């Protein structure tokens, strides 16, 4: 993985984590936290979507949407577990 790929990966994670934090109100983790939430969300969606037969497409926008959906799933799970 080159430096450019790593920077794009981090940027997509940051955007996805920020969007997920806006959608799931009450969650704000700062820049580093948003990057981590976005990257973990991308892994969650990358694991889950093929199993349910969902495909968003390719490109940066699709990657951001993909990671955002996964990050939303992650934040909702964190919220449910915090209440339990």
PDB file of N, CA, C and O in Angstrom, residues 15-79:
ATOM      1  N   UNK A  15     -14.183  10.915   6.892  1.00  0.00           N
ATOM      2  CA  UNK A  15     -15.466  11.404   6.391  1.00  0.00           C
ATOM      3  C   UNK A  15     -16.592  10.483   6.834  1.00  0.00           C
ATOM      4  O   UNK A  15     -17.648  10.942   7.292  1.00  0.00           O
ATOM      5  N   UNK A  16     -16.391   9.176   6.710  1.00  0.00           N
ATOM      6  CA  UNK A  16     -17.423   8.218   7.102  1.00  0.00           C
ATOM      7  C   UNK A  16     -17.713   8.284   8.598  1.00  0.00           C
ATOM      8  O   UNK A  16     -18.881   8.249   9.010  1.00  0.00           O
ATOM      9  N   UNK A  17     -16.687   8.383   9.409  1.00  0.00           N
ATOM     10  CA  UNK A  17     -16.888   8.491  10.853  1.00  0.00           C
ATOM     11  C   UNK A  17     -17.606   9.770  11.237  1.00  0.00           C
ATOM     12  O   UNK A  17     -18.480   9.782  12.103  1.00  0.00           O
ATOM     13  N   UNK A  18     -17.273  10.870  10.566  1.00  0.00           N
ATOM     14  CA  UNK A  18     -17.928  12.145  10.834  1.00  0.00           C
ATOM     15  C   UNK A  18     -19.398  12.086  10.436  1.00  0.00           C
ATOM     16  O   UNK A  18     -20.272  12.514  11.191  1.00  0.00           O
ATOM     17  N   UNK A  19     -19.686  11.538   9.245  1.00  0.00           N
ATOM     18  CA  UNK A  19     -21.074  11.421   8.801  1.00  0.00           C
ATOM     19  C   UNK A  19     -21.878  10.515   9.723  1.00  0.00           C
ATOM     20  O   UNK A  19     -23.027  10.821  10.068  1.00  0.00           O
ATOM     21  N   UNK A  20     -21.298   9.410  10.134  1.00  0.00           N
ATOM     22  CA  UNK A  20     -21.993   8.491  11.034  1.00  0.00           C
ATOM     23  C   UNK A  20     -22.255   9.155  12.376  1.00  0.00           C
ATOM     24  O   UNK A  20     -23.323   8.967  12.973  1.00  0.00           O
ATOM     25  N   UNK A  21     -21.314   9.955  12.851  1.00  0.00           N
ATOM     26  CA  UNK A  21     -21.514  10.686  14.098  1.00  0.00           C
ATOM     27  C   UNK A  21     -22.645  11.692  13.995  1.00  0.00           C
ATOM     28  O   UNK A  21     -23.362  11.937  14.962  1.00  0.00           O
ATOM     29  N   UNK A  22     -22.816  12.298  12.817  1.00  0.00           N
ATOM     30  CA  UNK A  22     -23.925  13.224  12.606  1.00  0.00           C
ATOM     31  C   UNK A  22     -25.261  12.493  12.549  1.00  0.00           C
ATOM     32  O   UNK A  22     -26.260  12.968  13.083  1.00  0.00           O
ATOM     33  N   UNK A  23     -25.268  11.346  11.879  1.00  0.00           N
ATOM     34  CA  UNK A  23     -26.510  10.591  11.710  1.00  0.00           C
ATOM     35  C   UNK A  23     -26.944   9.957  13.025  1.00  0.00           C
ATOM     36  O   UNK A  23     -28.123   9.988  13.383  1.00  0.00           O
ATOM     37  N   UNK A  24     -26.009   9.353  13.736  1.00  0.00           N
ATOM     38  CA  UNK A  24     -26.308   8.754  15.038  1.00  0.00           C
ATOM     39  C   UNK A  24     -25.959   9.819  16.073  1.00  0.00           C
ATOM     40  O   UNK A  24     -24.842   9.889  16.555  1.00  0.00           O
ATOM     41  N   UNK A  25     -26.931  10.637  16.385  1.00  0.00           N
ATOM     42  CA  UNK A  25     -26.662  11.786  17.247  1.00  0.00           C
ATOM     43  C   UNK A  25     -26.177  11.345  18.623  1.00  0.00           C
ATOM     44  O   UNK A  25     -26.536  10.290  19.128  1.00  0.00           O
ATOM     45  N   UNK A  26     -25.347  12.181  19.198  1.00  0.00           N
ATOM     46  CA  UNK A  26     -24.808  11.896  20.514  1.00  0.00           C
ATOM     47  C   UNK A  26     -23.434  11.264  20.480  1.00  0.00           C
ATOM     48  O   UNK A  26     -22.855  10.994  21.510  1.00  0.00           O
ATOM     49  N   UNK A  27     -22.898  11.024  19.298  1.00  0.00           N
ATOM     50  CA  UNK A  27     -21.580  10.416  19.187  1.00  0.00           C
ATOM     51  C   UNK A  27     -20.644  11.355  18.452  1.00  0.00           C
ATOM     52  O   UNK A  27     -20.872  11.705  17.306  1.00  0.00           O
ATOM     53  N   UNK A  28     -19.609  11.771  19.116  1.00  0.00           N
ATOM     54  CA  UNK A  28     -18.560  12.565  18.513  1.00  0.00           C
ATOM     55  C   UNK A  28     -17.254  12.138  19.152  1.00  0.00           C
ATOM     56  O   UNK A  28     -17.129  12.167  20.365  1.00  0.00           O
ATOM     57  N   UNK A  29     -16.320  11.710  18.356  1.00  0.00           N
ATOM     58  CA  UNK A  29     -15.093  11.139  18.897  1.00  0.00           C
ATOM     59  C   UNK A  29     -13.857  11.947  18.540  1.00  0.00           C
ATOM     60  O   UNK A  29     -12.760  11.526  18.841  1.00  0.00           O
ATOM     61  N   UNK A  30     -14.013  13.074  17.872  1.00  0.00           N
ATOM     62  CA  UNK A  30     -12.852  13.828  17.425  1.00  0.00           C
ATOM     63  C   UNK A  30     -12.290  13.231  16.147  1.00  0.00           C
ATOM     64  O   UNK A  30     -12.795  12.229  15.629  1.00  0.00           O
ATOM     65  N   UNK A  31     -11.259  13.837  15.619  1.00  0.00           N
ATOM     66  CA  UNK A  31     -10.718  13.425  14.327  1.00  0.00           C
ATOM     67  C   UNK A  31     -10.193  11.995  14.342  1.00  0.00           C
ATOM     68  O   UNK A  31     -10.568  11.180  13.492  1.00  0.00           O
ATOM     69  N   UNK A  32      -9.367  11.654  15.294  1.00  0.00           N
ATOM     70  CA  UNK A  32      -8.779  10.304  15.347  1.00  0.00           C
ATOM     71  C   UNK A  32      -9.874   9.262  15.597  1.00  0.00           C
ATOM     72  O   UNK A  32      -9.890   8.210  14.957  1.00  0.00           O
ATOM     73  N   UNK A  33     -10.786   9.564  16.497  1.00  0.00           N
ATOM     74  CA  UNK A  33     -11.884   8.645  16.778  1.00  0.00           C
ATOM     75  C   UNK A  33     -12.772   8.439  15.573  1.00  0.00           C
ATOM     76  O   UNK A  33     -13.201   7.317  15.287  1.00  0.00           O
ATOM     77  N   UNK A  34     -13.059   9.520  14.830  1.00  0.00           N
ATOM     78  CA  UNK A  34     -13.874   9.394  13.621  1.00  0.00           C
ATOM     79  C   UNK A  34     -13.179   8.550  12.561  1.00  0.00           C
ATOM     80  O   UNK A  34     -13.815   7.756  11.873  1.00  0.00           O
ATOM     81  N   UNK A  35     -11.867   8.720  12.435  1.00  0.00           N
ATOM     82  CA  UNK A  35     -11.116   7.905  11.473  1.00  0.00           C
ATOM     83  C   UNK A  35     -11.216   6.433  11.853  1.00  0.00           C
ATOM     84  O   UNK A  35     -11.479   5.577  11.003  1.00  0.00           O
ATOM     85  N   UNK A  36     -11.039   6.134  13.118  1.00  0.00           N
ATOM     86  CA  UNK A  36     -11.105   4.739  13.574  1.00  0.00           C
ATOM     87  C   UNK A  36     -12.500   4.173  13.372  1.00  0.00           C
ATOM     88  O   UNK A  36     -12.658   3.055  12.875  1.00  0.00           O
ATOM     89  N   UNK A  37     -13.535   4.949  13.748  1.00  0.00           N
ATOM     90  CA  UNK A  37     -14.916   4.488  13.569  1.00  0.00           C
ATOM     91  C   UNK A  37     -15.209   4.247  12.091  1.00  0.00           C
ATOM     92  O   UNK A  37     -15.821   3.243  11.721  1.00  0.00           O
ATOM     93  N   UNK A  38     -14.750   5.150  11.225  1.00  0.00           N
ATOM     94  CA  UNK A  38     -14.970   4.988   9.791  1.00  0.00           C
ATOM     95  C   UNK A  38     -14.259   3.777   9.219  1.00  0.00           C
ATOM     96  O   UNK A  38     -14.822   3.042   8.402  1.00  0.00           O
ATOM     97  N   UNK A  39     -13.029   3.540   9.642  1.00  0.00           N
ATOM     98  CA  UNK A  39     -12.275   2.387   9.135  1.00  0.00           C
ATOM     99  C   UNK A  39     -12.881   1.081   9.643  1.00  0.00           C
ATOM    100  O   UNK A  39     -13.058   0.130   8.872  1.00  0.00           O
ATOM    101  N   UNK A  40     -13.219   1.026  10.920  1.00  0.00           N
ATOM    102  CA  UNK A  40     -13.870  -0.176  11.456  1.00  0.00           C
ATOM    103  C   UNK A  40     -15.221  -0.384  10.780  1.00  0.00           C
ATOM    104  O   UNK A  40     -15.605  -1.509  10.453  1.00  0.00           O
ATOM    105  N   UNK A  41     -15.942   0.715  10.533  1.00  0.00           N
ATOM    106  CA  UNK A  41     -17.213   0.626   9.825  1.00  0.00           C
ATOM    107  C   UNK A  41     -17.050   0.076   8.425  1.00  0.00           C
ATOM    108  O   UNK A  41     -17.883  -0.700   7.946  1.00  0.00           O
ATOM    109  N   UNK A  42     -15.983   0.462   7.747  1.00  0.00           N
ATOM    110  CA  UNK A  42     -15.722  -0.068   6.406  1.00  0.00           C
ATOM    111  C   UNK A  42     -15.477  -1.570   6.454  1.00  0.00           C
ATOM    112  O   UNK A  42     -15.957  -2.312   5.592  1.00  0.00           O
ATOM    113  N   UNK A  43     -14.769  -2.035   7.473  1.00  0.00           N
ATOM    114  CA  UNK A  43     -14.547  -3.473   7.611  1.00  0.00           C
ATOM    115  C   UNK A  43     -15.851  -4.202   7.922  1.00  0.00           C
ATOM    116  O   UNK A  43     -16.104  -5.293   7.404  1.00  0.00           O
ATOM    117  N   UNK A  44     -16.682  -3.621   8.770  1.00  0.00           N
ATOM    118  CA  UNK A  44     -17.972  -4.236   9.101  1.00  0.00           C
ATOM    119  C   UNK A  44     -18.837  -4.351   7.854  1.00  0.00           C
ATOM    120  O   UNK A  44     -19.399  -5.408   7.565  1.00  0.00           O
ATOM    121  N   UNK A  45     -18.949  -3.253   7.104  1.00  0.00           N
ATOM    122  CA  UNK A  45     -19.757  -3.272   5.886  1.00  0.00           C
ATOM    123  C   UNK A  45     -19.143  -4.203   4.837  1.00  0.00           C
ATOM    124  O   UNK A  45     -19.874  -4.896   4.124  1.00  0.00           O
ATOM    125  N   UNK A  46     -17.824  -4.228   4.749  1.00  0.00           N
ATOM    126  CA  UNK A  46     -17.156  -5.125   3.809  1.00  0.00           C
ATOM    127  C   UNK A  46     -17.380  -6.587   4.134  1.00  0.00           C
ATOM    128  O   UNK A  46     -17.395  -7.439   3.247  1.00  0.00           O
ATOM    129  N   UNK A  47     -17.583  -6.893   5.386  1.00  0.00           N
ATOM    130  CA  UNK A  47     -17.883  -8.266   5.781  1.00  0.00           C
ATOM    131  C   UNK A  47     -19.366  -8.575   5.620  1.00  0.00           C
ATOM    132  O   UNK A  47     -19.735  -9.654   5.158  1.00  0.00           O
ATOM    133  N   UNK A  48     -20.228  -7.623   5.983  1.00  0.00           N
ATOM    134  CA  UNK A  48     -21.661  -7.860   6.028  1.00  0.00           C
ATOM    135  C   UNK A  48     -22.335  -7.799   4.657  1.00  0.00           C
ATOM    136  O   UNK A  48     -23.173  -8.649   4.336  1.00  0.00           O
ATOM    137  N   UNK A  49     -22.008  -6.806   3.847  1.00  0.00           N
ATOM    138  CA  UNK A  49     -22.720  -6.584   2.591  1.00  0.00           C
ATOM    139  C   UNK A  49     -22.660  -7.771   1.630  1.00  0.00           C
ATOM    140  O   UNK A  49     -23.686  -8.130   1.056  1.00  0.00           O
ATOM    141  N   UNK A  50     -21.514  -8.404   1.411  1.00  0.00           N
ATOM    142  CA  UNK A  50     -21.514  -9.563   0.511  1.00  0.00           C
ATOM    143  C   UNK A  50     -22.374 -10.721   1.030  1.00  0.00           C
ATOM    144  O   UNK A  50     -22.955 -11.471   0.253  1.00  0.00           O
ATOM    145  N   UNK A  51     -22.488 -10.855   2.340  1.00  0.00           N
ATOM    146  CA  UNK A  51     -23.276 -11.940   2.909  1.00  0.00           C
ATOM    147  C   UNK A  51     -24.768 -11.734   2.711  1.00  0.00           C
ATOM    148  O   UNK A  51     -25.518 -12.701   2.673  1.00  0.00           O
ATOM    149  N   UNK A  52     -25.207 -10.479   2.621  1.00  0.00           N
ATOM    150  CA  UNK A  52     -26.630 -10.219   2.391  1.00  0.00           C
ATOM    151  C   UNK A  52     -26.904  -9.878   0.927  1.00  0.00           C
ATOM    152  O   UNK A  52     -28.036  -9.586   0.561  1.00  0.00           O
ATOM    153  N   UNK A  53     -25.892  -9.918   0.098  1.00  0.00           N
ATOM    154  CA  UNK A  53     -26.047  -9.715  -1.334  1.00  0.00           C
ATOM    155  C   UNK A  53     -26.196  -8.267  -1.751  1.00  0.00           C
ATOM    156  O   UNK A  53     -26.801  -7.980  -2.778  1.00  0.00           O
ATOM    157  N   UNK A  54     -25.651  -7.333  -0.989  1.00  0.00           N
ATOM    158  CA  UNK A  54     -25.756  -5.916  -1.285  1.00  0.00           C
ATOM    159  C   UNK A  54     -24.455  -5.411  -1.886  1.00  0.00           C
ATOM    160  O   UNK A  54     -23.369  -5.698  -1.378  1.00  0.00           O
ATOM    161  N   UNK A  55     -24.576  -4.658  -2.989  1.00  0.00           N
ATOM    162  CA  UNK A  55     -23.404  -4.073  -3.631  1.00  0.00           C
ATOM    163  C   UNK A  55     -23.699  -2.617  -3.950  1.00  0.00           C
ATOM    164  O   UNK A  55     -24.719  -2.307  -4.555  1.00  0.00           O
ATOM    165  N   UNK A  56     -22.826  -1.726  -3.519  1.00  0.00           N
ATOM    166  CA  UNK A  56     -23.034  -0.301  -3.725  1.00  0.00           C
ATOM    167  C   UNK A  56     -22.365   0.171  -5.012  1.00  0.00           C
ATOM    168  O   UNK A  56     -22.858   1.053  -5.681  1.00  0.00           O
ATOM    169  N   UNK A  57     -21.275  -0.409  -5.383  1.00  0.00           N
ATOM    170  CA  UNK A  57     -20.553  -0.002  -6.585  1.00  0.00           C
ATOM    171  C   UNK A  57     -19.117   0.341  -6.257  1.00  0.00           C
ATOM    172  O   UNK A  57     -18.606   0.009  -5.197  1.00  0.00           O
ATOM    173  N   UNK A  58     -18.478   1.053  -7.165  1.00  0.00           N
ATOM    174  CA  UNK A  58     -17.080   1.411  -6.981  1.00  0.00           C
ATOM    175  C   UNK A  58     -16.885   2.910  -6.954  1.00  0.00           C
ATOM    176  O   UNK A  58     -17.807   3.676  -7.208  1.00  0.00           O
ATOM    177  N   UNK A  59     -15.703   3.325  -6.635  1.00  0.00           N
ATOM    178  CA  UNK A  59     -15.379   4.742  -6.600  1.00  0.00           C
ATOM    179  C   UNK A  59     -15.316   5.285  -5.182  1.00  0.00           C
ATOM    180  O   UNK A  59     -15.630   4.598  -4.213  1.00  0.00           O
ATOM    181  N   UNK A  60     -14.905   6.530  -5.079  1.00  0.00           N
ATOM    182  CA  UNK A  60     -14.712   7.152  -3.762  1.00  0.00           C
ATOM    183  C   UNK A  60     -16.046   7.384  -3.063  1.00  0.00           C
ATOM    184  O   UNK A  60     -16.169   7.129  -1.869  1.00  0.00           O
ATOM    185  N   UNK A  61     -17.041   7.885  -3.800  1.00  0.00           N
ATOM    186  CA  UNK A  61     -18.341   8.156  -3.183  1.00  0.00           C
ATOM    187  C   UNK A  61     -18.960   6.864  -2.659  1.00  0.00           C
ATOM    188  O   UNK A  61     -19.487   6.818  -1.545  1.00  0.00           O
ATOM    189  N   UNK A  62     -18.881   5.803  -3.441  1.00  0.00           N
ATOM    190  CA  UNK A  62     -19.407   4.512  -2.991  1.00  0.00           C
ATOM    191  C   UNK A  62     -18.639   4.007  -1.777  1.00  0.00           C
ATOM    192  O   UNK A  62     -19.239   3.432  -0.865  1.00  0.00           O
ATOM    193  N   UNK A  63     -17.342   4.236  -1.748  1.00  0.00           N
ATOM    194  CA  UNK A  63     -16.543   3.824  -0.588  1.00  0.00           C
ATOM    195  C   UNK A  63     -16.946   4.598   0.668  1.00  0.00           C
ATOM    196  O   UNK A  63     -17.031   4.026   1.753  1.00  0.00           O
ATOM    197  N   UNK A  64     -17.213   5.888   0.517  1.00  0.00           N
ATOM    198  CA  UNK A  64     -17.642   6.696   1.653  1.00  0.00           C
ATOM    199  C   UNK A  64     -19.003   6.231   2.145  1.00  0.00           C
ATOM    200  O   UNK A  64     -19.228   6.083   3.351  1.00  0.00           O
ATOM    201  N   UNK A  65     -19.930   5.968   1.223  1.00  0.00           N
ATOM    202  CA  UNK A  65     -21.258   5.478   1.606  1.00  0.00           C
ATOM    203  C   UNK A  65     -21.136   4.128   2.300  1.00  0.00           C
ATOM    204  O   UNK A  65     -21.772   3.879   3.334  1.00  0.00           O
ATOM    205  N   UNK A  66     -20.340   3.257   1.746  1.00  0.00           N
ATOM    206  CA  UNK A  66     -20.103   1.922   2.291  1.00  0.00           C
ATOM    207  C   UNK A  66     -19.568   2.009   3.717  1.00  0.00           C
ATOM    208  O   UNK A  66     -20.096   1.385   4.640  1.00  0.00           O
ATOM    209  N   UNK A  67     -18.531   2.810   3.909  1.00  0.00           N
ATOM    210  CA  UNK A  67     -17.924   2.955   5.236  1.00  0.00           C
ATOM    211  C   UNK A  67     -18.866   3.656   6.206  1.00  0.00           C
ATOM    212  O   UNK A  67     -18.895   3.320   7.395  1.00  0.00           O
ATOM    213  N   UNK A  68     -19.654   4.604   5.719  1.00  0.00           N
ATOM    214  CA  UNK A  68     -20.601   5.309   6.583  1.00  0.00           C
ATOM    215  C   UNK A  68     -21.677   4.373   7.098  1.00  0.00           C
ATOM    216  O   UNK A  68     -22.022   4.407   8.290  1.00  0.00           O
ATOM    217  N   UNK A  69     -22.209   3.536   6.236  1.00  0.00           N
ATOM    218  CA  UNK A  69     -23.233   2.576   6.665  1.00  0.00           C
ATOM    219  C   UNK A  69     -22.657   1.629   7.708  1.00  0.00           C
ATOM    220  O   UNK A  69     -23.290   1.346   8.731  1.00  0.00           O
ATOM    221  N   UNK A  70     -21.455   1.144   7.484  1.00  0.00           N
ATOM    222  CA  UNK A  70     -20.806   0.283   8.467  1.00  0.00           C
ATOM    223  C   UNK A  70     -20.543   0.999   9.776  1.00  0.00           C
ATOM    224  O   UNK A  70     -20.721   0.433  10.860  1.00  0.00           O
ATOM    225  N   UNK A  71     -20.150   2.273   9.714  1.00  0.00           N
ATOM    226  CA  UNK A  71     -19.904   3.046  10.932  1.00  0.00           C
ATOM    227  C   UNK A  71     -21.201   3.307  11.689  1.00  0.00           C
ATOM    228  O   UNK A  71     -21.214   3.303  12.928  1.00  0.00           O
ATOM    229  N   UNK A  72     -22.294   3.522  10.959  1.00  0.00           N
ATOM    230  CA  UNK A  72     -23.597   3.692  11.617  1.00  0.00           C
ATOM    231  C   UNK A  72     -23.975   2.418  12.350  1.00  0.00           C
ATOM    232  O   UNK A  72     -24.437   2.463  13.503  1.00  0.00           O
ATOM    233  N   UNK A  73     -23.770   1.277  11.710  1.00  0.00           N
ATOM    234  CA  UNK A  73     -24.045  -0.014  12.363  1.00  0.00           C
ATOM    235  C   UNK A  73     -23.207  -0.139  13.632  1.00  0.00           C
ATOM    236  O   UNK A  73     -23.710  -0.535  14.686  1.00  0.00           O
ATOM    237  N   UNK A  74     -21.935   0.217  13.541  1.00  0.00           N
ATOM    238  CA  UNK A  74     -21.045   0.150  14.702  1.00  0.00           C
ATOM    239  C   UNK A  74     -21.535   1.058  15.828  1.00  0.00           C
ATOM    240  O   UNK A  74     -21.610   0.636  16.986  1.00  0.00           O
ATOM    241  N   UNK A  75     -21.889   2.297  15.512  1.00  0.00           N
ATOM    242  CA  UNK A  75     -22.328   3.233  16.552  1.00  0.00           C
ATOM    243  C   UNK A  75     -23.652   2.824  17.180  1.00  0.00           C
ATOM    244  O   UNK A  75     -23.851   3.002  18.385  1.00  0.00           O
ATOM    245  N   UNK A  76     -24.549   2.260  16.378  1.00  0.00           N
ATOM    246  CA  UNK A  76     -25.816   1.771  16.936  1.00  0.00           C
ATOM    247  C   UNK A  76     -25.561   0.594  17.869  1.00  0.00           C
ATOM    248  O   UNK A  76     -26.155   0.507  18.949  1.00  0.00           O
ATOM    249  N   UNK A  77     -24.662  -0.296  17.487  1.00  0.00           N
ATOM    250  CA  UNK A  77     -24.312  -1.420  18.360  1.00  0.00           C
ATOM    251  C   UNK A  77     -23.675  -0.935  19.657  1.00  0.00           C
ATOM    252  O   UNK A  77     -23.977  -1.454  20.735  1.00  0.00           O
ATOM    253  N   UNK A  78     -22.810   0.072  19.571  1.00  0.00           N
ATOM    254  CA  UNK A  78     -22.190   0.632  20.776  1.00  0.00           C
ATOM    255  C   UNK A  78     -23.257   1.248  21.672  1.00  0.00           C
ATOM    256  O   UNK A  78     -23.243   1.041  22.888  1.00  0.00           O
ATOM    257  N   UNK A  79     -24.217   1.956  21.080  1.00  0.00           N
ATOM    258  CA  UNK A  79     -25.292   2.554  21.864  1.00  0.00           C
ATOM    259  C   UNK A  79     -26.140   1.494  22.568  1.00  0.00           C
ATOM    260  O   UNK A  79     -26.481   1.631  23.731  1.00  0.00           O
TER     261      UNK A  79
END
